[in-house]
PDB file of C-alpha atoms in Angstrom:
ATOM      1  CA  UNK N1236     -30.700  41.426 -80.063  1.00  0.00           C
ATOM      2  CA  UNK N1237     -33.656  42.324 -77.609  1.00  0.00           C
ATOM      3  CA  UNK N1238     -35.654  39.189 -76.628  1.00  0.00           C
ATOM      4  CA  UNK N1239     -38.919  39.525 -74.809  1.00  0.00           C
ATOM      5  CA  UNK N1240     -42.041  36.920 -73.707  1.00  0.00           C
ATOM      6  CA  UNK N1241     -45.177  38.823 -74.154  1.00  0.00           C
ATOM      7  CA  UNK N1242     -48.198  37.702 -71.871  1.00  0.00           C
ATOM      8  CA  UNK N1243     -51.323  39.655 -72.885  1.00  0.00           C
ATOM      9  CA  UNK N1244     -54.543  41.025 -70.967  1.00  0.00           C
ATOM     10  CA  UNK N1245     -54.442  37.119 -68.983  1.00  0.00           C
ATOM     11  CA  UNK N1246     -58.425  36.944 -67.329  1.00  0.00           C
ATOM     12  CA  UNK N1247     -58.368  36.268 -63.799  1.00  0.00           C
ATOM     13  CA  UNK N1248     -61.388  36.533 -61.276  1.00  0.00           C
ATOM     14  CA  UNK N1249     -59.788  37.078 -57.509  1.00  0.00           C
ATOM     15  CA  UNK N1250     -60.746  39.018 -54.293  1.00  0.00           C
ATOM     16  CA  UNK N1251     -57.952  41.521 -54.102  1.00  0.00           C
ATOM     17  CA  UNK N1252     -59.104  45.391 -53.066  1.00  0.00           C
ATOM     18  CA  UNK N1253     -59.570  47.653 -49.940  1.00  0.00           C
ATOM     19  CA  UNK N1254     -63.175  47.418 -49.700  1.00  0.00           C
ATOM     20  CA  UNK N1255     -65.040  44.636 -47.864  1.00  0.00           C
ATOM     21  CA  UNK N1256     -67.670  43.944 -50.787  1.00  0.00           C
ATOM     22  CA  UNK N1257     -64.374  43.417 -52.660  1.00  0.00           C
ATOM     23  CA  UNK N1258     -63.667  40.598 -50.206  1.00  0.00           C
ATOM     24  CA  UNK N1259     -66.723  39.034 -50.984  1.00  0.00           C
ATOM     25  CA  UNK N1260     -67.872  39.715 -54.616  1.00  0.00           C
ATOM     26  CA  UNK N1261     -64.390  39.604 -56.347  1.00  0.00           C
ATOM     27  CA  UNK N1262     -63.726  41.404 -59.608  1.00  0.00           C
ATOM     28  CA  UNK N1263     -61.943  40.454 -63.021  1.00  0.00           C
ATOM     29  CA  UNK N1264     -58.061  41.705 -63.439  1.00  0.00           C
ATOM     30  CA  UNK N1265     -56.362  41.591 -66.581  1.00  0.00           C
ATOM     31  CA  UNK N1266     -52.897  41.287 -66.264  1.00  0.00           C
ATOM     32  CA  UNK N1267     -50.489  42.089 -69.092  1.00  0.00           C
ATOM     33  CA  UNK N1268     -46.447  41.143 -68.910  1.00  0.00           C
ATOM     34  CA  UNK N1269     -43.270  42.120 -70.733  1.00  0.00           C
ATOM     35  CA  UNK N1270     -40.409  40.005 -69.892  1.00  0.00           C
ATOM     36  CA  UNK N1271     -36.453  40.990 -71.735  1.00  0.00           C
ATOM     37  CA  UNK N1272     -34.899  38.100 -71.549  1.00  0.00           C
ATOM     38  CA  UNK N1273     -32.137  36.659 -73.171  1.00  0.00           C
ATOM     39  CA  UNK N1274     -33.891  33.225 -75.448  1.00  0.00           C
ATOM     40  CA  UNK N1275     -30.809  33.742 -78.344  1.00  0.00           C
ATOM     41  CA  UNK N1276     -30.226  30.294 -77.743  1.00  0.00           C
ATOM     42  CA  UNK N1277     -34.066  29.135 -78.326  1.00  0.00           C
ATOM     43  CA  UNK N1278     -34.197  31.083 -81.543  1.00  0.00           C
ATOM     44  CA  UNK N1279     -31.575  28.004 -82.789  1.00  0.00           C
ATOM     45  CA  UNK N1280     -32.601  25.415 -81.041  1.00  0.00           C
ATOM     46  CA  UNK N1281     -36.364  25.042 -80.990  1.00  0.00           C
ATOM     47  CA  UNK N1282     -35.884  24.142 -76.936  1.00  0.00           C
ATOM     48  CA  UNK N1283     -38.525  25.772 -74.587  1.00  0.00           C
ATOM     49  CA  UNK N1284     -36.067  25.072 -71.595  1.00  0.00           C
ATOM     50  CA  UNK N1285     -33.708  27.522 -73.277  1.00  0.00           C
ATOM     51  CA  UNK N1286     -36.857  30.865 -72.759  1.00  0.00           C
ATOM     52  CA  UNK N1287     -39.101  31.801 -70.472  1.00  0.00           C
ATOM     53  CA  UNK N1288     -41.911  29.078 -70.758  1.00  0.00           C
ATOM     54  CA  UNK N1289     -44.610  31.473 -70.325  1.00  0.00           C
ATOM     55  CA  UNK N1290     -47.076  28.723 -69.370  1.00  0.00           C
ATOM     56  CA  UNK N1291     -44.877  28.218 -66.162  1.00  0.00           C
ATOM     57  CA  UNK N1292     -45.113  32.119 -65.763  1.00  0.00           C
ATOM     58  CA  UNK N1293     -48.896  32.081 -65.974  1.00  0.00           C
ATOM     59  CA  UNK N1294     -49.233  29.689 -63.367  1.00  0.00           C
ATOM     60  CA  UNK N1295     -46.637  31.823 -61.409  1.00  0.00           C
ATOM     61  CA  UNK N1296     -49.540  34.124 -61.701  1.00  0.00           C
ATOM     62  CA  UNK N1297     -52.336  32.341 -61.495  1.00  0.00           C
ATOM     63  CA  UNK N1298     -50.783  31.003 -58.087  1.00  0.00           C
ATOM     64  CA  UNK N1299     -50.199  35.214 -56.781  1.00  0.00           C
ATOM     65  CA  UNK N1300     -53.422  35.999 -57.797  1.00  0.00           C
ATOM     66  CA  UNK N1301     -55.490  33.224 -55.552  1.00  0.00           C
ATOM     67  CA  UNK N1302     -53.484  34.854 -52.777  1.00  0.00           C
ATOM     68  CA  UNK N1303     -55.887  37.899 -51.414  1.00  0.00           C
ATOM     69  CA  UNK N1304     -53.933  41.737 -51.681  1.00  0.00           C
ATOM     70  CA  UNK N1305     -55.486  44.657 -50.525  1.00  0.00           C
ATOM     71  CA  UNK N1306     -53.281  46.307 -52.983  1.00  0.00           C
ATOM     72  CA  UNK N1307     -52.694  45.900 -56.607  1.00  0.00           C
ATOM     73  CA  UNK N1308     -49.089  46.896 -56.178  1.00  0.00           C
ATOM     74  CA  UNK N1309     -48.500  44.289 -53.226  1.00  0.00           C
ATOM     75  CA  UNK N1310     -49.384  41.820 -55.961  1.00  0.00           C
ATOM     76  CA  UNK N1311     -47.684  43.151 -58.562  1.00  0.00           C
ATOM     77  CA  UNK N1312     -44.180  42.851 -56.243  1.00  0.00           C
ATOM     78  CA  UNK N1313     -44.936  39.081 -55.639  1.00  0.00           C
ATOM     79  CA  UNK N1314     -45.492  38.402 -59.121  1.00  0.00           C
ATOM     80  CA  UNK N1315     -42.182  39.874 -60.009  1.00  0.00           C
ATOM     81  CA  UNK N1316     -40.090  38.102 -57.281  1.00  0.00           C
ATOM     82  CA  UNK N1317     -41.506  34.643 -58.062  1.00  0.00           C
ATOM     83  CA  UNK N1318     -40.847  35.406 -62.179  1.00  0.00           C
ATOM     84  CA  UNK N1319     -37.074  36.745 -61.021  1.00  0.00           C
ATOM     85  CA  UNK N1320     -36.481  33.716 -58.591  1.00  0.00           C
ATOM     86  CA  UNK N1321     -37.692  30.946 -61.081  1.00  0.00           C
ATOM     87  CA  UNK N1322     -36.442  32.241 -64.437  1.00  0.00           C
ATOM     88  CA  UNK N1323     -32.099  33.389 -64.114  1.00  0.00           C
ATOM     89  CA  UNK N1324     -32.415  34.851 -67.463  1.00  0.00           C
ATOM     90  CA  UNK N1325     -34.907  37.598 -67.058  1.00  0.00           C
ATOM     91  CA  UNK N1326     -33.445  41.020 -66.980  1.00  0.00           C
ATOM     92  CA  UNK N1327     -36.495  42.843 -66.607  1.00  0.00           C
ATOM     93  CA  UNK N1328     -39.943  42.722 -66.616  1.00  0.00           C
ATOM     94  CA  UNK N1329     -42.977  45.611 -67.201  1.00  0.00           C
ATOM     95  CA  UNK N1330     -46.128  44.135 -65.531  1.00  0.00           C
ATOM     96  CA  UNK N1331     -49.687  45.706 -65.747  1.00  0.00           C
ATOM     97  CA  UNK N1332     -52.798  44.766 -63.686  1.00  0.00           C
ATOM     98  CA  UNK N1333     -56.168  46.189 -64.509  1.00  0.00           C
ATOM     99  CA  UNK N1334     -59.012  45.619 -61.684  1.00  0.00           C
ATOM    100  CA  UNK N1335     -62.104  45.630 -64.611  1.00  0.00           C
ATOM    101  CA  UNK N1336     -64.973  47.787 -63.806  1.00  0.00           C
ATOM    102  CA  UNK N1337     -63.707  48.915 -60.434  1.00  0.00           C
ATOM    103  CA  UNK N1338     -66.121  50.472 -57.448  1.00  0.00           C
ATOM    104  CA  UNK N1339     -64.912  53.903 -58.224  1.00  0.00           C
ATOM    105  CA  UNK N1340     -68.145  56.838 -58.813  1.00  0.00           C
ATOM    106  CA  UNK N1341     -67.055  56.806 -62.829  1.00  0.00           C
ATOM    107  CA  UNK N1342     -68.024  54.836 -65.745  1.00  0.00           C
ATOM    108  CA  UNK N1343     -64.682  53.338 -66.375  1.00  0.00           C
ATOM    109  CA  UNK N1344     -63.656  50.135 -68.382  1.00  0.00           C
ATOM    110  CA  UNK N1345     -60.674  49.437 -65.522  1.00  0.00           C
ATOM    111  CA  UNK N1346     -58.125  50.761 -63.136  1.00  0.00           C
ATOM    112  CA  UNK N1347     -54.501  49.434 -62.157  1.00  0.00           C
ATOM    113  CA  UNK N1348     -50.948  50.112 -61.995  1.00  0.00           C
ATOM    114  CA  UNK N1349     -47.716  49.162 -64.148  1.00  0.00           C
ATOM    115  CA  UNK N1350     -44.300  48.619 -63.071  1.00  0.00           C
ATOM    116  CA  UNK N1351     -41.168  48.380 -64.752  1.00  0.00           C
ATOM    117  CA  UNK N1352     -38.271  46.805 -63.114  1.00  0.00           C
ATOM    118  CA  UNK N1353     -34.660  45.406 -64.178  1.00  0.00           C
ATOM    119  CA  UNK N1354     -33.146  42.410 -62.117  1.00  0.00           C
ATOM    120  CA  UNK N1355     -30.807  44.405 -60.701  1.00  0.00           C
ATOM    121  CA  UNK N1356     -32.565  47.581 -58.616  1.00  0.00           C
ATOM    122  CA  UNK N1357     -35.820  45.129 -58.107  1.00  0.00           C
ATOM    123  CA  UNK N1358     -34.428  42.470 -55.898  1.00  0.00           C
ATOM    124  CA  UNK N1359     -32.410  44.480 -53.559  1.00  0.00           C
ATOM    125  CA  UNK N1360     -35.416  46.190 -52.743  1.00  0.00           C
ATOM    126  CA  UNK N1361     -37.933  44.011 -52.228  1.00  0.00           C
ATOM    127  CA  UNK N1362     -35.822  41.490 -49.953  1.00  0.00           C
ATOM    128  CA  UNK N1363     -34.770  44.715 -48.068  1.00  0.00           C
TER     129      UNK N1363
END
């Protein structure tokens, strides 16, 4: 059986760009997460200790995202270390974050980056 937690287009307002007016004005990000995990045991047992309790992972993010990146992918790789370091169970995670309406010279609903990691080739790399 595949498990996964699905967190969906999550609203945030934060600072994080290269540009100085970014600095100061802020934009919205929606950030979208797929988490495999293994919840077999929360399928019988009705016990939100036995998944990932995606309000904890929303404040996981809501905590990365007050801290300022210049880069989306910077942020991105902090998200996924805290979700990997408080939750055992995750295997692997596909994260997406979407600056809305970003200063680029095109009429565009958003801009971003994904990544998909497993457990396994994520953390040896970023503690490298």
């Amino acid at each position: 059986m595949t498990n996964t937690v699905i967190l969906s287009n999550l609203k945030f307002y934060a600072f994080h760009g290269v540009l100085s007016q970014e600095k100061k004005v802020g934009h919205n990000f929606l950030v979208s997460m797929k988490i495999d995990c293994d919840f077999n045991q929360a399928v019988l047992t009705d016990n939100v200790s036995m998944t990932v309790d995606y309000g904890s992972v929303c404040e996981i993010i809501n905590q990365e995202m007050a801290i300022r990146s210049k880069l989306m992918e910077h942020l991105a790789g902090r998200i996924l270390f805290a979700v990997f370091n408080k939750f055992p169970t995750v295997s692997a995670i596909s994260i997406s974050i979407i600056k809305v309406n970003p200063p680029v010279n095109a009429d565009c609903e958003g801009c971003g980056i994904n990544i998909s990691v497993n457990r396994d080739e994520f953390l040896p790399f970023y503690l490298a």
